Amino acid sequence: MTSKEQLIREIEEAPDNLIEELLDFLLFAKARRNQQNTGSNSVIQLTVESREQQLQPKSKPIWEIFADFTNELPEEVITQLPTDGAVQIDHYIYGKPKQES
């Protein structure tokens, strides 16, 4: 089995997050090799920029992720959530008696 065949087999079995890291590494290695052959930094910069552009559409701001999550919660669960979580954090995390507000 050649190295290329073994690499392809390993990629097929790898989780998606690892494949993204492998792709980043492969693009970096190719750009670095091109830079060594041509002596140019622009190839690396273009590769990094194109990879960042590929990742941007997948990203969501944390507040949108939280909003999506809370929109899926049933109303009866939301009514049971504490409204004084920040003030009474020691109570909810460590079980200490509630503080007087």
N, CA, C and O atoms as CSV, one atom per row, in Angstrom:
chain,resi,resn,atom,element,x,y,z
A,1,MET,N,N,0.851,-1.179,0.000
A,1,MET,CA,C,0.000,0.000,0.000
A,1,MET,C,C,0.894,1.237,0.000
A,1,MET,O,O,1.833,1.340,0.789
A,2,THR,N,N,0.587,2.174,-0.896
A,2,THR,CA,C,1.378,3.397,-0.974
A,2,THR,C,C,0.968,4.353,0.143
A,2,THR,O,O,-0.065,4.179,0.789
A,3,SER,N,N,1.788,5.343,0.346
A,3,SER,CA,C,1.466,6.358,1.369
A,3,SER,C,C,0.180,7.085,1.022
A,3,SER,O,O,-0.622,7.387,1.906
A,4,LYS,N,N,-0.022,7.366,-0.249
A,4,LYS,CA,C,-1.238,8.063,-0.680
A,4,LYS,C,C,-2.473,7.216,-0.399
A,4,LYS,O,O,-3.481,7.737,0.077
A,5,GLU,N,N,-2.408,5.933,-0.684
A,5,GLU,CA,C,-3.539,5.039,-0.417
A,5,GLU,C,C,-3.830,4.954,1.082
A,5,GLU,O,O,-4.988,4.964,1.497
A,6,GLN,N,N,-2.775,4.870,1.885
A,6,GLN,CA,C,-2.952,4.798,3.334
A,6,GLN,C,C,-3.551,6.097,3.863
A,6,GLN,O,O,-4.420,6.070,4.735
A,7,LEU,N,N,-3.093,7.226,3.343
A,7,LEU,CA,C,-3.628,8.516,3.765
A,7,LEU,C,C,-5.109,8.624,3.412
A,7,LEU,O,O,-5.909,9.080,4.229
A,8,ILE,N,N,-5.473,8.214,2.220
A,8,ILE,CA,C,-6.877,8.265,1.805
A,8,ILE,C,C,-7.732,7.387,2.711
A,8,ILE,O,O,-8.830,7.782,3.101
A,9,ARG,N,N,-7.240,6.209,3.044
A,9,ARG,CA,C,-7.998,5.310,3.920
A,9,ARG,C,C,-8.175,5.925,5.309
A,9,ARG,O,O,-9.257,5.845,5.891
A,10,GLU,N,N,-7.121,6.536,5.836
A,10,GLU,CA,C,-7.216,7.171,7.152
A,10,GLU,C,C,-8.193,8.346,7.120
A,10,GLU,O,O,-8.954,8.541,8.068
A,11,ILE,N,N,-8.179,9.124,6.047
A,11,ILE,CA,C,-9.092,10.269,5.923
A,11,ILE,C,C,-10.535,9.793,5.897
A,11,ILE,O,O,-11.404,10.423,6.500
A,12,GLU,N,N,-10.798,8.701,5.214
A,12,GLU,CA,C,-12.157,8.178,5.135
A,12,GLU,C,C,-12.698,7.786,6.514
A,12,GLU,O,O,-13.908,7.826,6.739
A,13,GLU,N,N,-11.817,7.414,7.423
A,13,GLU,CA,C,-12.233,6.987,8.756
A,13,GLU,C,C,-12.200,8.114,9.787
A,13,GLU,O,O,-12.667,7.935,10.912
A,14,ALA,N,N,-11.654,9.270,9.416
A,14,ALA,CA,C,-11.462,10.367,10.371
A,14,ALA,C,C,-12.740,11.174,10.551
A,14,ALA,O,O,-13.538,11.284,9.621
A,15,PRO,N,N,-12.947,11.753,11.763
A,15,PRO,CA,C,-14.096,12.638,11.983
A,15,PRO,C,C,-13.916,13.960,11.228
A,15,PRO,O,O,-12.798,14.330,10.869
A,16,ASP,N,N,-15.017,14.659,10.992
A,16,ASP,CA,C,-14.999,15.878,10.183
A,16,ASP,C,C,-14.083,16.954,10.742
A,16,ASP,O,O,-13.387,17.625,9.980
A,17,ASN,N,N,-14.071,17.133,12.071
A,17,ASN,CA,C,-13.224,18.193,12.634
A,17,ASN,C,C,-11.740,17.912,12.396
A,17,ASN,O,O,-10.956,18.841,12.205
A,18,LEU,N,N,-11.357,16.649,12.406
A,18,LEU,CA,C,-9.963,16.296,12.125
A,18,LEU,C,C,-9.651,16.510,10.650
A,18,LEU,O,O,-8.542,16.917,10.304
A,19,ILE,N,N,-10.610,16.243,9.788
A,19,ILE,CA,C,-10.400,16.445,8.352
A,19,ILE,C,C,-10.166,17.921,8.062
A,19,ILE,O,O,-9.328,18.257,7.225
A,20,GLU,N,N,-10.900,18.815,8.747
A,20,GLU,CA,C,-10.676,20.250,8.563
A,20,GLU,C,C,-9.255,20.633,8.963
A,20,GLU,O,O,-8.610,21.420,8.271
A,21,GLU,N,N,-8.763,20.087,10.068
A,21,GLU,CA,C,-7.392,20.371,10.485
A,21,GLU,C,C,-6.392,19.826,9.480
A,21,GLU,O,O,-5.396,20.481,9.173
A,22,LEU,N,N,-6.653,18.629,8.967
A,22,LEU,CA,C,-5.764,18.046,7.965
A,22,LEU,C,C,-5.728,18.890,6.699
A,22,LEU,O,O,-4.665,19.087,6.110
A,23,LEU,N,N,-6.887,19.387,6.283
A,23,LEU,CA,C,-6.937,20.240,5.105
A,23,LEU,C,C,-6.131,21.510,5.336
A,23,LEU,O,O,-5.368,21.923,4.463
A,24,ASP,N,N,-6.290,22.132,6.496
A,24,ASP,CA,C,-5.500,23.320,6.825
A,24,ASP,C,C,-4.005,23.016,6.731
A,24,ASP,O,O,-3.239,23.783,6.149
A,25,PHE,N,N,-3.607,21.895,7.309
A,25,PHE,CA,C,-2.199,21.531,7.302
A,25,PHE,C,C,-1.704,21.273,5.888
A,25,PHE,O,O,-0.620,21.724,5.517
A,26,LEU,N,N,-2.491,20.548,5.095
A,26,LEU,CA,C,-2.079,20.231,3.724
A,26,LEU,C,C,-1.934,21.504,2.893
A,26,LEU,O,O,-0.966,21.649,2.146
A,27,LEU,N,N,-2.890,22.424,3.019
A,27,LEU,CA,C,-2.788,23.689,2.287
A,27,LEU,C,C,-1.570,24.489,2.729
A,27,LEU,O,O,-0.884,25.099,1.909
A,28,PHE,N,N,-1.309,24.481,4.032
A,28,PHE,CA,C,-0.130,25.180,4.542
A,28,PHE,C,C,1.147,24.553,4.000
A,28,PHE,O,O,2.049,25.260,3.551
A,29,ALA,N,N,1.222,23.218,4.041
A,29,ALA,CA,C,2.425,22.528,3.574
A,29,ALA,C,C,2.651,22.776,2.080
A,29,ALA,O,O,3.784,22.994,1.651
A,30,LYS,N,N,1.585,22.743,1.297
A,30,LYS,CA,C,1.725,23.006,-0.138
A,30,LYS,C,C,2.192,24.437,-0.392
A,30,LYS,O,O,3.062,24.677,-1.229
A,31,ALA,N,N,1.609,25.376,0.334
A,31,ALA,CA,C,2.000,26.772,0.167
A,31,ALA,C,C,3.446,26.991,0.582
A,31,ALA,O,O,4.189,27.727,-0.066
A,32,ARG,N,N,3.829,26.345,1.663
A,32,ARG,CA,C,5.213,26.476,2.133
A,32,ARG,C,C,6.187,25.903,1.120
A,32,ARG,O,O,7.240,26.487,0.867
A,33,ARG,N,N,5.842,24.771,0.543
A,33,ARG,CA,C,6.707,24.178,-0.477
A,33,ARG,C,C,6.788,25.094,-1.693
A,33,ARG,O,O,7.866,25.271,-2.261
A,34,ASN,N,N,5.659,25.681,-2.100
A,34,ASN,CA,C,5.669,26.627,-3.223
A,34,ASN,C,C,6.521,27.841,-2.902
A,34,ASN,O,O,7.245,28.350,-3.758
A,35,GLN,N,N,6.428,28.302,-1.656
A,35,GLN,CA,C,7.219,29.459,-1.255
A,35,GLN,C,C,8.710,29.131,-1.316
A,35,GLN,O,O,9.507,29.952,-1.772
A,36,GLN,N,N,9.086,27.954,-0.866
A,36,GLN,CA,C,10.489,27.558,-0.890
A,36,GLN,C,C,10.992,27.461,-2.326
A,36,GLN,O,O,12.143,27.786,-2.617
A,37,ASN,N,N,10.120,27.011,-3.214
A,37,ASN,CA,C,10.521,26.876,-4.616
A,37,ASN,C,C,10.551,28.218,-5.333
A,37,ASN,O,O,11.384,28.422,-6.215
A,38,THR,N,N,9.649,29.145,-4.968
A,38,THR,CA,C,9.576,30.427,-5.666
A,38,THR,C,C,10.123,31.585,-4.847
A,38,THR,O,O,10.434,32.641,-5.397
A,39,GLY,N,N,10.245,31.393,-3.522
A,39,GLY,CA,C,10.727,32.464,-2.662
A,39,GLY,C,C,9.702,33.555,-2.436
A,39,GLY,O,O,10.067,34.704,-2.190
A,40,SER,N,N,8.405,33.211,-2.517
A,40,SER,CA,C,7.341,34.213,-2.391
A,40,SER,C,C,6.484,33.946,-1.172
A,40,SER,O,O,6.143,32.795,-0.900
A,41,ASN,N,N,6.125,34.990,-0.427
A,41,ASN,CA,C,5.210,34.885,0.707
A,41,ASN,C,C,3.756,34.992,0.272
A,41,ASN,O,O,2.857,34.614,1.024
A,42,SER,N,N,3.513,35.502,-0.928
A,42,SER,CA,C,2.140,35.764,-1.358
A,42,SER,C,C,1.326,34.484,-1.474
A,42,SER,O,O,0.114,34.510,-1.258
A,43,VAL,N,N,1.956,33.375,-1.808
A,43,VAL,CA,C,1.223,32.113,-1.950
A,43,VAL,C,C,0.658,31.678,-0.609
A,43,VAL,O,O,-0.494,31.251,-0.535
A,44,ILE,N,N,1.447,31.779,0.445
A,44,ILE,CA,C,0.972,31.407,1.776
A,44,ILE,C,C,-0.166,32.320,2.189
A,44,ILE,O,O,-1.178,31.853,2.713
A,45,GLN,N,N,-0.015,33.610,1.960
A,45,GLN,CA,C,-1.054,34.555,2.350
A,45,GLN,C,C,-2.355,34.261,1.611
A,45,GLN,O,O,-3.425,34.292,2.219
A,46,LEU,N,N,-2.286,33.978,0.322
A,46,LEU,CA,C,-3.483,33.654,-0.449
A,46,LEU,C,C,-4.138,32.381,0.055
A,46,LEU,O,O,-5.364,32.303,0.135
A,47,THR,N,N,-3.331,31.381,0.396
A,47,THR,CA,C,-3.869,30.120,0.894
A,47,THR,C,C,-4.564,30.325,2.229
A,47,THR,O,O,-5.660,29.804,2.436
A,48,VAL,N,N,-3.958,31.068,3.132
A,48,VAL,CA,C,-4.547,31.337,4.437
A,48,VAL,C,C,-5.843,32.119,4.274
A,48,VAL,O,O,-6.839,31.803,4.925
A,49,GLU,N,N,-5.846,33.132,3.419
A,49,GLU,CA,C,-7.048,33.935,3.210
A,49,GLU,C,C,-8.170,33.104,2.606
A,49,GLU,O,O,-9.323,33.236,3.017
A,50,SER,N,N,-7.848,32.245,1.630
A,50,SER,CA,C,-8.902,31.439,1.012
A,50,SER,C,C,-9.459,30.436,2.012
A,50,SER,O,O,-10.657,30.154,1.989
A,51,ARG,N,N,-8.629,29.896,2.878
A,51,ARG,CA,C,-9.103,28.946,3.893
A,51,ARG,C,C,-9.995,29.664,4.899
A,51,ARG,O,O,-11.008,29.110,5.326
A,52,GLU,N,N,-9.637,30.884,5.284
A,52,GLU,CA,C,-10.473,31.647,6.211
A,52,GLU,C,C,-11.828,31.946,5.587
A,52,GLU,O,O,-12.846,31.904,6.277
A,53,GLN,N,N,-11.856,32.244,4.311
A,53,GLN,CA,C,-13.120,32.504,3.636
A,53,GLN,C,C,-13.990,31.258,3.588
A,53,GLN,O,O,-15.214,31.357,3.680
A,54,GLN,N,N,-13.379,30.087,3.446
A,54,GLN,CA,C,-14.133,28.842,3.434
A,54,GLN,C,C,-14.780,28.589,4.790
A,54,GLN,O,O,-15.884,28.049,4.857
A,55,LEU,N,N,-14.111,28.969,5.860
A,55,LEU,CA,C,-14.609,28.700,7.209
A,55,LEU,C,C,-15.667,29.708,7.657
A,55,LEU,O,O,-16.521,29.365,8.475
A,56,GLN,N,N,-15.639,30.923,7.154
A,56,GLN,CA,C,-16.533,31.960,7.635
A,56,GLN,C,C,-18.016,31.625,7.491
A,56,GLN,O,O,-18.757,31.845,8.449
A,57,PRO,N,N,-18.497,31.109,6.364
A,57,PRO,CA,C,-19.940,30.839,6.277
A,57,PRO,C,C,-20.427,29.819,7.298
A,57,PRO,O,O,-21.603,29.839,7.663
A,58,LYS,N,N,-19.562,28.934,7.765
A,58,LYS,CA,C,-19.957,27.925,8.738
A,58,LYS,C,C,-20.097,28.512,10.139
A,58,LYS,O,O,-20.821,27.963,10.970
A,59,SER,N,N,-19.417,29.614,10.406
A,59,SER,CA,C,-19.384,30.185,11.750
A,59,SER,C,C,-20.639,30.993,12.024
A,59,SER,O,O,-21.169,31.674,11.147
A,60,LYS,N,N,-21.099,30.900,13.262
A,60,LYS,CA,C,-22.228,31.696,13.740
A,60,LYS,C,C,-21.782,32.388,15.008
A,60,LYS,O,O,-21.045,31.809,15.806
A,61,PRO,N,N,-22.221,33.630,15.205
A,61,PRO,CA,C,-21.911,34.289,16.478
A,61,PRO,C,C,-22.558,33.514,17.631
A,61,PRO,O,O,-23.602,32.884,17.459
A,62,ILE,N,N,-21.935,33.570,18.783
A,62,ILE,CA,C,-22.395,32.803,19.943
A,62,ILE,C,C,-23.817,33.178,20.333
A,62,ILE,O,O,-24.580,32.316,20.770
A,63,TRP,N,N,-24.193,34.457,20.185
A,63,TRP,CA,C,-25.544,34.858,20.563
A,63,TRP,C,C,-26.592,34.228,19.643
A,63,TRP,O,O,-27.711,33.964,20.083
A,64,GLU,N,N,-26.249,33.980,18.367
A,64,GLU,CA,C,-27.187,33.294,17.476
A,64,GLU,C,C,-27.313,31.818,17.841
A,64,GLU,O,O,-28.404,31.249,17.788
A,65,ILE,N,N,-26.201,31.208,18.210
A,65,ILE,CA,C,-26.237,29.811,18.648
A,65,ILE,C,C,-27.101,29.689,19.895
A,65,ILE,O,O,-27.926,28.781,19.994
A,66,PHE,N,N,-26.914,30.604,20.854
A,66,PHE,CA,C,-27.701,30.590,22.080
A,66,PHE,C,C,-29.179,30.828,21.786
A,66,PHE,O,O,-30.042,30.164,22.359
A,67,ALA,N,N,-29.472,31.776,20.894
A,67,ALA,CA,C,-30.862,32.064,20.531
A,67,ALA,C,C,-31.515,30.846,19.889
A,67,ALA,O,O,-32.661,30.521,20.196
A,68,ASP,N,N,-30.790,30.173,19.001
A,68,ASP,CA,C,-31.325,28.953,18.375
A,68,ASP,C,C,-31.626,27.896,19.432
A,68,ASP,O,O,-32.656,27.223,19.382
A,69,PHE,N,N,-30.715,27.762,20.384
A,69,PHE,CA,C,-30.896,26.767,21.442
A,69,PHE,C,C,-32.109,27.099,22.308
A,69,PHE,O,O,-32.931,26.230,22.598
A,70,THR,N,N,-32.212,28.351,22.712
A,70,THR,CA,C,-33.323,28.720,23.605
A,70,THR,C,C,-34.666,28.689,22.886
A,70,THR,O,O,-35.693,28.440,23.516
A,71,ASN,N,N,-34.677,28.935,21.593
A,71,ASN,CA,C,-35.932,28.866,20.836
A,71,ASN,C,C,-36.489,27.451,20.772
A,71,ASN,O,O,-37.688,27.257,20.576
A,72,GLU,N,N,-35.617,26.465,20.938
A,72,GLU,CA,C,-36.041,25.067,20.884
A,72,GLU,C,C,-36.533,24.541,22.233
A,72,GLU,O,O,-37.123,23.463,22.302
A,73,LEU,N,N,-36.287,25.308,23.314
A,73,LEU,CA,C,-36.699,24.856,24.642
A,73,LEU,C,C,-38.210,24.987,24.814
A,73,LEU,O,O,-38.793,25.997,24.420
A,74,PRO,N,N,-38.845,23.977,25.397
A,74,PRO,CA,C,-40.279,24.097,25.679
A,74,PRO,C,C,-40.533,25.164,26.750
A,74,PRO,O,O,-39.678,25.404,27.602
A,75,GLU,N,N,-41.680,25.788,26.707
A,75,GLU,CA,C,-42.027,26.861,27.641
A,75,GLU,C,C,-41.973,26.393,29.098
A,75,GLU,O,O,-41.542,27.144,29.973
A,76,GLU,N,N,-42.410,25.149,29.364
A,76,GLU,CA,C,-42.389,24.655,30.747
A,76,GLU,C,C,-40.964,24.524,31.296
A,76,GLU,O,O,-40.757,24.644,32.504
A,77,VAL,N,N,-39.991,24.282,30.433
A,77,VAL,CA,C,-38.591,24.229,30.878
A,77,VAL,C,C,-38.095,25.635,31.173
A,77,VAL,O,O,-37.412,25.861,32.173
A,78,ILE,N,N,-38.432,26.568,30.317
A,78,ILE,CA,C,-37.986,27.953,30.500
A,78,ILE,C,C,-38.520,28.530,31.802
A,78,ILE,O,O,-37.802,29.250,32.496
A,79,THR,N,N,-39.769,28.227,32.148
A,79,THR,CA,C,-40.344,28.770,33.393
A,79,THR,C,C,-39.665,28.199,34.633
A,79,THR,O,O,-39.716,28.819,35.696
A,80,GLN,N,N,-39.035,27.041,34.525
A,80,GLN,CA,C,-38.357,26.431,35.676
A,80,GLN,C,C,-36.921,26.920,35.849
A,80,GLN,O,O,-36.304,26.646,36.878
A,81,LEU,N,N,-36.384,27.629,34.878
A,81,LEU,CA,C,-35.008,28.117,34.980
A,81,LEU,C,C,-34.926,29.247,36.005
A,81,LEU,O,O,-35.844,30.061,36.104
A,82,PRO,N,N,-33.825,29.302,36.773
A,82,PRO,CA,C,-33.687,30.374,37.761
A,82,PRO,C,C,-33.488,31.724,37.076
A,82,PRO,O,O,-32.816,31.823,36.049
A,83,THR,N,N,-34.077,32.743,37.656
A,83,THR,CA,C,-33.921,34.099,37.111
A,83,THR,C,C,-32.843,34.880,37.844
A,83,THR,O,O,-32.499,35.990,37.437
A,84,ASP,N,N,-32.306,34.314,38.921
A,84,ASP,CA,C,-31.281,34.992,39.710
A,84,ASP,C,C,-29.939,34.259,39.623
A,84,ASP,O,O,-29.162,34.270,40.577
A,85,GLY,N,N,-29.676,33.639,38.509
A,85,GLY,CA,C,-28.485,32.799,38.355
A,85,GLY,C,C,-27.176,33.506,38.630
A,85,GLY,O,O,-26.302,32.946,39.293
A,86,ALA,N,N,-27.020,34.732,38.133
A,86,ALA,CA,C,-25.760,35.434,38.326
A,86,ALA,C,C,-25.562,35.831,39.787
A,86,ALA,O,O,-24.447,35.766,40.305
A,87,VAL,N,N,-26.644,36.243,40.449
A,87,VAL,CA,C,-26.550,36.664,41.854
A,87,VAL,C,C,-26.323,35.453,42.757
A,87,VAL,O,O,-25.555,35.531,43.717
A,88,GLN,N,N,-26.970,34.360,42.463
A,88,GLN,CA,C,-26.927,33.170,43.317
A,88,GLN,C,C,-26.051,32.047,42.735
A,88,GLN,O,O,-26.328,30.867,42.948
A,89,ILE,N,N,-25.009,32.417,42.012
A,89,ILE,CA,C,-24.197,31.415,41.318
A,89,ILE,C,C,-23.606,30.383,42.283
A,89,ILE,O,O,-23.554,29.196,41.962
A,90,ASP,N,N,-23.161,30.828,43.464
A,90,ASP,CA,C,-22.593,29.884,44.430
A,90,ASP,C,C,-23.641,28.871,44.904
A,90,ASP,O,O,-23.307,27.722,45.191
A,91,HIS,N,N,-24.889,29.290,44.984
A,91,HIS,CA,C,-25.962,28.377,45.374
A,91,HIS,C,C,-26.186,27.319,44.292
A,91,HIS,O,O,-26.275,26.129,44.593
A,92,TYR,N,N,-26.276,27.756,43.036
A,92,TYR,CA,C,-26.599,26.831,41.955
A,92,TYR,C,C,-25.437,25.919,41.581
A,92,TYR,O,O,-25.655,24.790,41.142
A,93,ILE,N,N,-24.216,26.392,41.747
A,93,ILE,CA,C,-23.059,25.561,41.378
A,93,ILE,C,C,-22.559,24.733,42.556
A,93,ILE,O,O,-22.300,23.538,42.413
A,94,TYR,N,N,-22.421,25.369,43.726
A,94,TYR,CA,C,-21.796,24.697,44.862
A,94,TYR,C,C,-22.767,24.269,45.956
A,94,TYR,O,O,-22.369,23.580,46.895
A,95,GLY,N,N,-24.027,24.665,45.851
A,95,GLY,CA,C,-25.018,24.264,46.858
A,95,GLY,C,C,-24.977,25.103,48.103
A,95,GLY,O,O,-25.583,24.716,49.102
A,96,LYS,N,N,-24.302,26.228,48.106
A,96,LYS,CA,C,-24.260,27.097,49.278
A,96,LYS,C,C,-25.630,27.727,49.486
A,96,LYS,O,O,-26.411,27.828,48.540
A,97,PRO,N,N,-25.933,28.155,50.713
A,97,PRO,CA,C,-27.227,28.821,50.946
A,97,PRO,C,C,-27.363,30.071,50.080
A,97,PRO,O,O,-26.378,30.752,49.795
A,98,LYS,N,N,-28.605,30.364,49.664
A,98,LYS,CA,C,-28.854,31.543,48.849
A,98,LYS,C,C,-28.507,32.803,49.643
A,98,LYS,O,O,-28.715,32.870,50.855
A,99,GLN,N,N,-27.974,33.799,48.930
A,99,GLN,CA,C,-27.663,35.072,49.568
A,99,GLN,C,C,-28.902,35.960,49.543
A,99,GLN,O,O,-29.746,35.854,48.652
A,100,GLU,N,N,-28.990,36.826,50.528
A,100,GLU,CA,C,-30.092,37.791,50.562
A,100,GLU,C,C,-29.803,38.857,49.508
A,100,GLU,O,O,-28.670,39.326,49.403
A,101,SER,N,N,-30.802,39.242,48.736
A,101,SER,CA,C,-30.597,40.246,47.676
A,101,SER,C,C,-30.702,41.644,48.200
A,101,SER,O,O,-30.555,42.601,47.439
